[in-house]
Amino acid sequence: MRHLVLQQLRGDFLRRLLLIALPIALQTMLFSSRSLVDILMLGQLGELEVAAIGIAGKALFVATIMLFGVTTGGALLTAQYWGAGNRRGVQQSTALTVVMTTITASISGGLFLFAPKFVVGLATDSPEVIHLGAEYLAITSGSLFAVAWGSSMAVGLRAMHQPGISTFFSAIGIGLNLFLNWILIFGHWGFPAMGIAGAAWATLISGLVEVALLFSYLYGKKHLLAFDLVLLKEACHWPLVKRFLTLSLPTTFNHLAWSMGIFVYHAIIGQVSVQGLAALSVITPIESFALAMLIGVSNAAAVMIGNQLGANQMEEAYQQAWAVSIFNVLCGIAIAVLMLLTKNTVLDLFSALSPETRELTENFFSILAVMVIIRSIPMTMIVGVLRAGGDIRFCFYQDLTAQWLIGIPITAMMALVFKLPLEWIYAALVIEELVKWVGCIFRVRSKAWMNNLVA
């Protein structure tokens, strides 16, 4: 068995994995760079702005992760339809994904538009931070539609082994976001200096332009995913919707519970000090960059293993599951080493941080480097392996147990009861990942996750 797994790493599998993983990793970096650019530019205004956008960004993160959870049903079906050679099924699942993400974005966007102060107030009691964060959140609520439509098409393109298309338009979006940030935050070219509101408008406009260009390209090229109203009506047929919801709802609740847990971690640190909140706001986009390659490999694995399961190549799927897990651990080690070597260079970009916040951020950065290695196995096995076979309930229950029953209570006690230093509180975030190590390895070995969902 070990020989067969290592053979996968030396064979054509690794080349095909990277062809899908690298564009996804790049797209993840581009997506993360939006918040990084905002923080870098707003950091020149002060730590309150950094803390505010950190909280508002976490709220948007919860909604975005929930949208990604909805797309998971479409991703699973699309990958297996493509592996089975069913082009109509690919079209239907993509169209249905667009419908479901639009409904989800409407609900989340409505909450952020009409009750932004309530949302931001969950994580801090600072009136200044609440005011600034609510302003940013209300404006950017509309950007959730861009995320919904763009991610729906992206999962279809990944299943067809064409992730580079959506990555190209993501690059255009981030370029526009950077340009608009420069104009609207600081007031260039005759525009007033809008501060944090300027960053919000830049995020909204660039996101909508990006997704408009993507759809224009797909429809202009008469791409397979360019569905029409007839196909949209077919996709909304109840048996198809029921199967989609059977796969998507548990994953959506899984993503929602997990992302809300991340928000709770953020709130716990925010209750300790605004300084800790500012440090965490800086670390969060850096974390997204650091995890980009692992996310890319995991999503690419989900496509390839899903293809194998859809084609009933069960033993091949099992070997690839272990091969990609080993490969992602090696990627995690390489990324951690690179992070430690470039720590000061990266943090020097955040020039507005006070000396105390800078020191705290440096400590968080070193802890994060270790956490990247630890997170490599759970991420690969959950995103790339278990969900590829539709083993969604196990992932959901494992996340609930590891995060809400173990990780969050321990972290809250360390912060609010024992009053431990912020570095110890931040390091406690890794507890849930250690729990998942055990659960994921046992589950993959059991082969209970290996299901053909489109047979």
PDB file of C-alpha atoms in Angstrom, residues 81-356:
ATOM      1  CA  TYR A  81     -20.673  14.477 -13.156  1.00  0.00           C
ATOM      2  CA  TRP A  82     -17.531  15.538 -15.020  1.00  0.00           C
ATOM      3  CA  GLY A  83     -15.780  12.310 -14.044  1.00  0.00           C
ATOM      4  CA  ALA A  84     -18.796  10.350 -15.333  1.00  0.00           C
ATOM      5  CA  GLY A  85     -18.872  12.363 -18.602  1.00  0.00           C
ATOM      6  CA  ASN A  86     -22.325  13.867 -17.910  1.00  0.00           C
ATOM      7  CA  ARG A  87     -22.110  17.405 -19.364  1.00  0.00           C
ATOM      8  CA  ARG A  88     -25.786  18.208 -18.761  1.00  0.00           C
ATOM      9  CA  GLY A  89     -25.354  17.313 -15.112  1.00  0.00           C
ATOM     10  CA  VAL A  90     -22.402  19.737 -14.914  1.00  0.00           C
ATOM     11  CA  GLN A  91     -24.575  22.544 -16.299  1.00  0.00           C
ATOM     12  CA  GLN A  92     -27.518  21.812 -14.025  1.00  0.00           C
ATOM     13  CA  SER A  93     -25.470  21.615 -10.835  1.00  0.00           C
ATOM     14  CA  THR A  94     -23.685  24.897 -11.666  1.00  0.00           C
ATOM     15  CA  ALA A  95     -26.960  26.707 -12.399  1.00  0.00           C
ATOM     16  CA  LEU A  96     -28.497  25.428  -9.180  1.00  0.00           C
ATOM     17  CA  THR A  97     -25.419  26.544  -7.241  1.00  0.00           C
ATOM     18  CA  VAL A  98     -25.893  30.099  -8.535  1.00  0.00           C
ATOM     19  CA  VAL A  99     -29.542  30.101  -7.385  1.00  0.00           C
ATOM     20  CA  MET A 100     -28.723  28.805  -3.903  1.00  0.00           C
ATOM     21  CA  THR A 101     -25.793  31.153  -3.314  1.00  0.00           C
ATOM     22  CA  THR A 102     -27.909  34.138  -4.418  1.00  0.00           C
ATOM     23  CA  ILE A 103     -30.539  33.294  -1.801  1.00  0.00           C
ATOM     24  CA  THR A 104     -27.846  32.917   0.876  1.00  0.00           C
ATOM     25  CA  ALA A 105     -26.138  36.190  -0.077  1.00  0.00           C
ATOM     26  CA  SER A 106     -29.493  38.003   0.154  1.00  0.00           C
ATOM     27  CA  ILE A 107     -30.018  36.844   3.746  1.00  0.00           C
ATOM     28  CA  SER A 108     -26.475  37.630   4.944  1.00  0.00           C
ATOM     29  CA  GLY A 109     -26.275  40.895   3.036  1.00  0.00           C
ATOM     30  CA  GLY A 110     -29.573  42.042   4.495  1.00  0.00           C
ATOM     31  CA  LEU A 111     -28.305  41.466   8.042  1.00  0.00           C
ATOM     32  CA  PHE A 112     -25.082  43.395   7.404  1.00  0.00           C
ATOM     33  CA  LEU A 113     -26.913  46.247   5.657  1.00  0.00           C
ATOM     34  CA  PHE A 114     -29.650  46.800   8.253  1.00  0.00           C
ATOM     35  CA  ALA A 115     -27.918  45.759  11.510  1.00  0.00           C
ATOM     36  CA  PRO A 116     -24.165  46.389  11.086  1.00  0.00           C
ATOM     37  CA  LYS A 117     -23.645  47.913  14.550  1.00  0.00           C
ATOM     38  CA  PHE A 118     -25.194  44.872  16.204  1.00  0.00           C
ATOM     39  CA  VAL A 119     -22.868  42.529  14.293  1.00  0.00           C
ATOM     40  CA  VAL A 120     -19.683  44.503  15.023  1.00  0.00           C
ATOM     41  CA  GLY A 121     -20.770  45.027  18.640  1.00  0.00           C
ATOM     42  CA  LEU A 122     -20.651  41.264  19.197  1.00  0.00           C
ATOM     43  CA  ALA A 123     -16.849  41.387  19.077  1.00  0.00           C
ATOM     44  CA  THR A 124     -15.993  44.645  20.867  1.00  0.00           C
ATOM     45  CA  ASP A 125     -17.437  47.264  23.215  1.00  0.00           C
ATOM     46  CA  SER A 126     -15.329  50.148  21.827  1.00  0.00           C
ATOM     47  CA  PRO A 127     -17.742  52.800  20.424  1.00  0.00           C
ATOM     48  CA  GLU A 128     -15.147  54.084  17.924  1.00  0.00           C
ATOM     49  CA  VAL A 129     -14.406  50.621  16.572  1.00  0.00           C
ATOM     50  CA  ILE A 130     -18.148  49.798  16.353  1.00  0.00           C
ATOM     51  CA  HIS A 131     -18.874  52.992  14.395  1.00  0.00           C
ATOM     52  CA  LEU A 132     -16.053  52.469  11.892  1.00  0.00           C
ATOM     53  CA  GLY A 133     -16.659  48.745  11.502  1.00  0.00           C
ATOM     54  CA  ALA A 134     -20.413  49.176  10.981  1.00  0.00           C
ATOM     55  CA  GLU A 135     -19.815  51.752   8.246  1.00  0.00           C
ATOM     56  CA  TYR A 136     -17.499  49.348   6.390  1.00  0.00           C
ATOM     57  CA  LEU A 137     -19.817  46.361   6.859  1.00  0.00           C
ATOM     58  CA  ALA A 138     -22.958  48.118   5.595  1.00  0.00           C
ATOM     59  CA  ILE A 139     -21.283  49.232   2.369  1.00  0.00           C
ATOM     60  CA  THR A 140     -19.585  45.914   1.620  1.00  0.00           C
ATOM     61  CA  SER A 141     -22.758  43.886   2.225  1.00  0.00           C
ATOM     62  CA  GLY A 142     -23.495  44.053  -1.518  1.00  0.00           C
ATOM     63  CA  SER A 143     -20.151  42.452  -2.331  1.00  0.00           C
ATOM     64  CA  LEU A 144     -21.560  39.135  -1.074  1.00  0.00           C
ATOM     65  CA  PHE A 145     -23.457  38.808  -4.366  1.00  0.00           C
ATOM     66  CA  ALA A 146     -20.178  39.067  -6.251  1.00  0.00           C
ATOM     67  CA  VAL A 147     -18.738  36.350  -3.997  1.00  0.00           C
ATOM     68  CA  ALA A 148     -21.830  34.178  -4.514  1.00  0.00           C
ATOM     69  CA  TRP A 149     -21.847  34.348  -8.315  1.00  0.00           C
ATOM     70  CA  GLY A 150     -18.069  34.200  -8.713  1.00  0.00           C
ATOM     71  CA  SER A 151     -17.601  31.203  -6.394  1.00  0.00           C
ATOM     72  CA  SER A 152     -20.488  29.329  -8.041  1.00  0.00           C
ATOM     73  CA  MET A 153     -18.793  29.564 -11.426  1.00  0.00           C
ATOM     74  CA  ALA A 154     -15.373  28.872  -9.915  1.00  0.00           C
ATOM     75  CA  VAL A 155     -16.395  25.448  -8.551  1.00  0.00           C
ATOM     76  CA  GLY A 156     -17.783  24.482 -11.963  1.00  0.00           C
ATOM     77  CA  LEU A 157     -14.589  25.568 -13.697  1.00  0.00           C
ATOM     78  CA  ARG A 158     -12.476  23.647 -11.171  1.00  0.00           C
ATOM     79  CA  ALA A 159     -14.477  20.481 -11.771  1.00  0.00           C
ATOM     80  CA  MET A 160     -13.747  20.866 -15.501  1.00  0.00           C
ATOM     81  CA  HIS A 161     -10.030  21.377 -14.707  1.00  0.00           C
ATOM     82  CA  GLN A 162     -10.205  25.026 -15.864  1.00  0.00           C
ATOM     83  CA  PRO A 163      -9.549  27.029 -12.668  1.00  0.00           C
ATOM     84  CA  GLY A 164      -7.288  29.483 -14.479  1.00  0.00           C
ATOM     85  CA  ILE A 165     -10.288  31.297 -16.005  1.00  0.00           C
ATOM     86  CA  SER A 166     -11.732  32.487 -12.699  1.00  0.00           C
ATOM     87  CA  THR A 167      -8.212  33.176 -11.376  1.00  0.00           C
ATOM     88  CA  PHE A 168      -7.535  35.535 -14.298  1.00  0.00           C
ATOM     89  CA  PHE A 169     -10.599  37.633 -13.524  1.00  0.00           C
ATOM     90  CA  SER A 170      -9.774  37.579  -9.803  1.00  0.00           C
ATOM     91  CA  ALA A 171      -6.441  39.188 -10.693  1.00  0.00           C
ATOM     92  CA  ILE A 172      -8.285  41.949 -12.566  1.00  0.00           C
ATOM     93  CA  GLY A 173     -10.564  42.442  -9.550  1.00  0.00           C
ATOM     94  CA  ILE A 174      -7.711  42.812  -7.065  1.00  0.00           C
ATOM     95  CA  GLY A 175      -5.879  45.207  -9.371  1.00  0.00           C
ATOM     96  CA  LEU A 176      -8.984  47.383  -9.570  1.00  0.00           C
ATOM     97  CA  ASN A 177      -9.470  47.112  -5.792  1.00  0.00           C
ATOM     98  CA  LEU A 178      -5.912  48.325  -5.174  1.00  0.00           C
ATOM     99  CA  PHE A 179      -6.392  51.274  -7.553  1.00  0.00           C
ATOM    100  CA  LEU A 180      -9.760  52.274  -6.084  1.00  0.00           C
ATOM    101  CA  ASN A 181      -8.400  51.977  -2.542  1.00  0.00           C
ATOM    102  CA  TRP A 182      -5.638  54.433  -3.378  1.00  0.00           C
ATOM    103  CA  ILE A 183      -8.143  56.893  -4.856  1.00  0.00           C
ATOM    104  CA  LEU A 184     -10.972  56.611  -2.331  1.00  0.00           C
ATOM    105  CA  ILE A 185      -9.160  56.089   0.999  1.00  0.00           C
ATOM    106  CA  PHE A 186      -6.706  58.967   0.582  1.00  0.00           C
ATOM    107  CA  GLY A 187      -8.655  61.222  -1.832  1.00  0.00           C
ATOM    108  CA  HIS A 188      -6.712  61.287  -5.103  1.00  0.00           C
ATOM    109  CA  TRP A 189      -7.854  62.440  -8.572  1.00  0.00           C
ATOM    110  CA  GLY A 190     -10.336  64.914  -7.145  1.00  0.00           C
ATOM    111  CA  PHE A 191     -12.182  62.409  -4.924  1.00  0.00           C
ATOM    112  CA  PRO A 192     -12.646  63.194  -1.198  1.00  0.00           C
ATOM    113  CA  ALA A 193     -10.569  61.215   1.321  1.00  0.00           C
ATOM    114  CA  MET A 194     -13.152  58.709   2.575  1.00  0.00           C
ATOM    115  CA  GLY A 195     -11.001  56.569   4.893  1.00  0.00           C
ATOM    116  CA  ILE A 196     -12.562  53.252   5.855  1.00  0.00           C
ATOM    117  CA  ALA A 197     -15.687  54.004   3.773  1.00  0.00           C
ATOM    118  CA  GLY A 198     -13.439  54.392   0.717  1.00  0.00           C
ATOM    119  CA  ALA A 199     -11.983  50.927   1.314  1.00  0.00           C
ATOM    120  CA  ALA A 200     -15.504  49.525   1.527  1.00  0.00           C
ATOM    121  CA  TRP A 201     -16.640  51.135  -1.743  1.00  0.00           C
ATOM    122  CA  ALA A 202     -13.467  49.894  -3.447  1.00  0.00           C
ATOM    123  CA  THR A 203     -14.212  46.334  -2.304  1.00  0.00           C
ATOM    124  CA  LEU A 204     -17.819  46.509  -3.498  1.00  0.00           C
ATOM    125  CA  ILE A 205     -17.121  48.046  -6.912  1.00  0.00           C
ATOM    126  CA  SER A 206     -14.124  45.851  -7.756  1.00  0.00           C
ATOM    127  CA  GLY A 207     -16.007  42.667  -6.776  1.00  0.00           C
ATOM    128  CA  LEU A 208     -19.010  43.483  -8.971  1.00  0.00           C
ATOM    129  CA  VAL A 209     -16.800  44.443 -11.936  1.00  0.00           C
ATOM    130  CA  GLU A 210     -14.816  41.202 -11.547  1.00  0.00           C
ATOM    131  CA  VAL A 211     -17.871  38.943 -11.640  1.00  0.00           C
ATOM    132  CA  ALA A 212     -19.443  40.956 -14.508  1.00  0.00           C
ATOM    133  CA  LEU A 213     -16.303  40.408 -16.606  1.00  0.00           C
ATOM    134  CA  LEU A 214     -16.249  36.678 -15.747  1.00  0.00           C
ATOM    135  CA  PHE A 215     -19.863  36.158 -16.823  1.00  0.00           C
ATOM    136  CA  SER A 216     -19.316  38.256 -19.973  1.00  0.00           C
ATOM    137  CA  TYR A 217     -16.382  36.040 -20.921  1.00  0.00           C
ATOM    138  CA  LEU A 218     -18.234  32.764 -20.305  1.00  0.00           C
ATOM    139  CA  TYR A 219     -21.323  33.831 -22.239  1.00  0.00           C
ATOM    140  CA  GLY A 220     -19.255  35.439 -24.999  1.00  0.00           C
ATOM    141  CA  LYS A 221     -17.359  32.165 -25.498  1.00  0.00           C
ATOM    142  CA  LYS A 222     -20.580  30.105 -25.225  1.00  0.00           C
ATOM    143  CA  HIS A 223     -18.876  28.115 -22.468  1.00  0.00           C
ATOM    144  CA  LEU A 224     -20.498  24.945 -21.128  1.00  0.00           C
ATOM    145  CA  LEU A 225     -21.279  26.787 -17.867  1.00  0.00           C
ATOM    146  CA  ALA A 226     -23.105  29.626 -19.650  1.00  0.00           C
ATOM    147  CA  PHE A 227     -26.558  28.319 -18.769  1.00  0.00           C
ATOM    148  CA  ASP A 228     -29.830  29.812 -20.049  1.00  0.00           C
ATOM    149  CA  LEU A 229     -33.301  30.189 -18.488  1.00  0.00           C
ATOM    150  CA  VAL A 230     -34.446  26.805 -19.819  1.00  0.00           C
ATOM    151  CA  LEU A 231     -31.571  25.037 -18.076  1.00  0.00           C
ATOM    152  CA  LEU A 232     -32.131  27.142 -14.955  1.00  0.00           C
ATOM    153  CA  LYS A 233     -35.724  25.892 -14.769  1.00  0.00           C
ATOM    154  CA  GLU A 234     -34.497  22.291 -15.231  1.00  0.00           C
ATOM    155  CA  ALA A 235     -31.982  22.754 -12.417  1.00  0.00           C
ATOM    156  CA  CYS A 236     -34.725  23.974 -10.049  1.00  0.00           C
ATOM    157  CA  HIS A 237     -36.659  20.713 -10.496  1.00  0.00           C
ATOM    158  CA  TRP A 238     -37.383  19.464  -6.961  1.00  0.00           C
ATOM    159  CA  PRO A 239     -35.544  16.080  -7.117  1.00  0.00           C
ATOM    160  CA  LEU A 240     -32.354  17.929  -8.194  1.00  0.00           C
ATOM    161  CA  VAL A 241     -32.864  20.606  -5.549  1.00  0.00           C
ATOM    162  CA  LYS A 242     -33.449  17.949  -2.880  1.00  0.00           C
ATOM    163  CA  ARG A 243     -30.227  16.113  -3.726  1.00  0.00           C
ATOM    164  CA  PHE A 244     -28.327  19.422  -3.797  1.00  0.00           C
ATOM    165  CA  LEU A 245     -29.695  20.423  -0.390  1.00  0.00           C
ATOM    166  CA  THR A 246     -28.924  16.977   1.025  1.00  0.00           C
ATOM    167  CA  LEU A 247     -25.278  17.605   0.222  1.00  0.00           C
ATOM    168  CA  SER A 248     -25.128  21.376   0.738  1.00  0.00           C
ATOM    169  CA  LEU A 249     -27.124  21.971   3.921  1.00  0.00           C
ATOM    170  CA  PRO A 250     -24.916  19.896   6.250  1.00  0.00           C
ATOM    171  CA  THR A 251     -21.824  21.465   4.674  1.00  0.00           C
ATOM    172  CA  THR A 252     -23.319  24.955   4.910  1.00  0.00           C
ATOM    173  CA  PHE A 253     -24.126  24.450   8.591  1.00  0.00           C
ATOM    174  CA  ASN A 254     -20.644  22.978   9.004  1.00  0.00           C
ATOM    175  CA  HIS A 255     -19.035  26.034   7.390  1.00  0.00           C
ATOM    176  CA  LEU A 256     -21.320  28.387   9.311  1.00  0.00           C
ATOM    177  CA  ALA A 257     -20.588  26.768  12.677  1.00  0.00           C
ATOM    178  CA  TRP A 258     -16.843  26.705  11.960  1.00  0.00           C
ATOM    179  CA  SER A 259     -16.650  30.310  10.699  1.00  0.00           C
ATOM    180  CA  MET A 260     -18.770  31.546  13.618  1.00  0.00           C
ATOM    181  CA  GLY A 261     -16.316  29.759  15.868  1.00  0.00           C
ATOM    182  CA  ILE A 262     -13.491  31.742  14.241  1.00  0.00           C
ATOM    183  CA  PHE A 263     -15.498  34.916  14.903  1.00  0.00           C
ATOM    184  CA  VAL A 264     -15.891  33.853  18.553  1.00  0.00           C
ATOM    185  CA  TYR A 265     -12.115  33.339  18.852  1.00  0.00           C
ATOM    186  CA  HIS A 266     -11.700  36.854  17.434  1.00  0.00           C
ATOM    187  CA  ALA A 267     -14.255  38.208  19.925  1.00  0.00           C
ATOM    188  CA  ILE A 268     -12.503  36.501  22.862  1.00  0.00           C
ATOM    189  CA  ILE A 269      -9.232  38.224  22.001  1.00  0.00           C
ATOM    190  CA  GLY A 270     -11.145  41.470  21.368  1.00  0.00           C
ATOM    191  CA  GLN A 271     -12.563  41.338  24.894  1.00  0.00           C
ATOM    192  CA  VAL A 272      -9.025  41.177  26.292  1.00  0.00           C
ATOM    193  CA  SER A 273      -7.703  44.287  24.472  1.00  0.00           C
ATOM    194  CA  VAL A 274      -8.008  46.421  21.348  1.00  0.00           C
ATOM    195  CA  GLN A 275      -4.257  45.896  20.913  1.00  0.00           C
ATOM    196  CA  GLY A 276      -4.793  42.155  20.577  1.00  0.00           C
ATOM    197  CA  LEU A 277      -7.596  42.843  18.104  1.00  0.00           C
ATOM    198  CA  ALA A 278      -5.279  44.997  15.969  1.00  0.00           C
ATOM    199  CA  ALA A 279      -2.551  42.317  16.011  1.00  0.00           C
ATOM    200  CA  LEU A 280      -5.064  39.646  15.038  1.00  0.00           C
ATOM    201  CA  SER A 281      -6.404  41.876  12.239  1.00  0.00           C
ATOM    202  CA  VAL A 282      -2.891  42.028  10.785  1.00  0.00           C
ATOM    203  CA  ILE A 283      -2.272  38.303  11.204  1.00  0.00           C
ATOM    204  CA  THR A 284      -5.575  37.168   9.632  1.00  0.00           C
ATOM    205  CA  PRO A 285      -4.796  38.087   5.972  1.00  0.00           C
ATOM    206  CA  ILE A 286      -1.228  36.816   6.434  1.00  0.00           C
ATOM    207  CA  GLU A 287      -2.720  33.525   7.620  1.00  0.00           C
ATOM    208  CA  SER A 288      -4.887  33.361   4.493  1.00  0.00           C
ATOM    209  CA  PHE A 289      -1.803  33.866   2.323  1.00  0.00           C
ATOM    210  CA  ALA A 290       0.135  31.222   4.253  1.00  0.00           C
ATOM    211  CA  LEU A 291      -2.674  28.678   3.865  1.00  0.00           C
ATOM    212  CA  ALA A 292      -3.307  29.452   0.176  1.00  0.00           C
ATOM    213  CA  MET A 293      -1.207  26.580  -1.186  1.00  0.00           C
ATOM    214  CA  LEU A 294      -2.709  24.097   1.274  1.00  0.00           C
ATOM    215  CA  ILE A 295      -6.195  25.283   0.293  1.00  0.00           C
ATOM    216  CA  GLY A 296      -5.306  24.948  -3.385  1.00  0.00           C
ATOM    217  CA  VAL A 297      -4.003  21.405  -2.999  1.00  0.00           C
ATOM    218  CA  SER A 298      -7.010  20.395  -0.873  1.00  0.00           C
ATOM    219  CA  ASN A 299      -9.541  21.748  -3.380  1.00  0.00           C
ATOM    220  CA  ALA A 300      -7.646  20.195  -6.283  1.00  0.00           C
ATOM    221  CA  ALA A 301      -7.664  16.869  -4.441  1.00  0.00           C
ATOM    222  CA  ALA A 302     -11.440  17.152  -3.968  1.00  0.00           C
ATOM    223  CA  VAL A 303     -11.828  17.516  -7.748  1.00  0.00           C
ATOM    224  CA  MET A 304      -9.508  14.652  -8.670  1.00  0.00           C
ATOM    225  CA  ILE A 305     -10.700  12.245  -5.989  1.00  0.00           C
ATOM    226  CA  GLY A 306     -14.296  13.194  -6.846  1.00  0.00           C
ATOM    227  CA  ASN A 307     -13.564  12.361 -10.488  1.00  0.00           C
ATOM    228  CA  GLN A 308     -12.245   8.937  -9.437  1.00  0.00           C
ATOM    229  CA  LEU A 309     -15.259   8.221  -7.208  1.00  0.00           C
ATOM    230  CA  GLY A 310     -17.659   9.281  -9.979  1.00  0.00           C
ATOM    231  CA  ALA A 311     -15.886   6.832 -12.297  1.00  0.00           C
ATOM    232  CA  ASN A 312     -16.046   4.061  -9.613  1.00  0.00           C
ATOM    233  CA  GLN A 313     -12.237   3.930  -9.300  1.00  0.00           C
ATOM    234  CA  MET A 314     -12.370   3.377  -5.539  1.00  0.00           C
ATOM    235  CA  GLU A 315      -8.900   1.979  -4.859  1.00  0.00           C
ATOM    236  CA  GLU A 316      -7.290   4.719  -6.945  1.00  0.00           C
ATOM    237  CA  ALA A 317      -9.217   7.334  -4.912  1.00  0.00           C
ATOM    238  CA  TYR A 318      -7.998   5.796  -1.634  1.00  0.00           C
ATOM    239  CA  GLN A 319      -4.352   5.850  -2.716  1.00  0.00           C
ATOM    240  CA  GLN A 320      -4.656   9.434  -3.894  1.00  0.00           C
ATOM    241  CA  ALA A 321      -6.189  10.435  -0.548  1.00  0.00           C
ATOM    242  CA  TRP A 322      -3.041   9.420   1.308  1.00  0.00           C
ATOM    243  CA  ALA A 323      -0.707  10.751  -1.375  1.00  0.00           C
ATOM    244  CA  VAL A 324      -2.200  14.246  -1.282  1.00  0.00           C
ATOM    245  CA  SER A 325      -2.177  14.255   2.549  1.00  0.00           C
ATOM    246  CA  ILE A 326       1.559  13.512   2.612  1.00  0.00           C
ATOM    247  CA  PHE A 327       2.211  16.135  -0.051  1.00  0.00           C
ATOM    248  CA  ASN A 328       0.309  18.834   1.846  1.00  0.00           C
ATOM    249  CA  VAL A 329       2.266  18.183   5.069  1.00  0.00           C
ATOM    250  CA  LEU A 330       5.481  18.725   3.102  1.00  0.00           C
ATOM    251  CA  CYS A 331       3.991  21.940   1.678  1.00  0.00           C
ATOM    252  CA  GLY A 332       3.092  23.064   5.205  1.00  0.00           C
ATOM    253  CA  ILE A 333       6.652  22.550   6.450  1.00  0.00           C
ATOM    254  CA  ALA A 334       8.099  24.497   3.505  1.00  0.00           C
ATOM    255  CA  ILE A 335       5.640  27.378   4.047  1.00  0.00           C
ATOM    256  CA  ALA A 336       6.405  27.535   7.787  1.00  0.00           C
ATOM    257  CA  VAL A 337      10.148  27.789   7.139  1.00  0.00           C
ATOM    258  CA  LEU A 338       9.572  30.534   4.545  1.00  0.00           C
ATOM    259  CA  MET A 339       7.366  32.438   6.990  1.00  0.00           C
ATOM    260  CA  LEU A 340      10.004  32.420   9.724  1.00  0.00           C
ATOM    261  CA  LEU A 341      12.676  33.593   7.286  1.00  0.00           C
ATOM    262  CA  THR A 342      10.563  36.522   6.074  1.00  0.00           C
ATOM    263  CA  LYS A 343       8.813  37.514   9.319  1.00  0.00           C
ATOM    264  CA  ASN A 344      10.424  40.923   9.801  1.00  0.00           C
ATOM    265  CA  THR A 345      10.190  41.820   6.125  1.00  0.00           C
ATOM    266  CA  VAL A 346       6.465  41.099   6.066  1.00  0.00           C
ATOM    267  CA  LEU A 347       5.646  42.894   9.310  1.00  0.00           C
ATOM    268  CA  ASP A 348       7.665  45.956   8.281  1.00  0.00           C
ATOM    269  CA  LEU A 349       4.866  46.616   5.773  1.00  0.00           C
ATOM    270  CA  PHE A 350       2.574  47.511   8.700  1.00  0.00           C
ATOM    271  CA  SER A 351       4.409  50.682   9.671  1.00  0.00           C
ATOM    272  CA  ALA A 352       1.603  52.277  11.720  1.00  0.00           C
ATOM    273  CA  LEU A 353       1.630  49.644  14.482  1.00  0.00           C
ATOM    274  CA  SER A 354       2.710  50.803  17.937  1.00  0.00           C
ATOM    275  CA  PRO A 355       5.834  49.093  19.381  1.00  0.00           C
ATOM    276  CA  GLU A 356       3.700  47.003  21.781  1.00  0.00           C
TER     277      GLU A 356
END
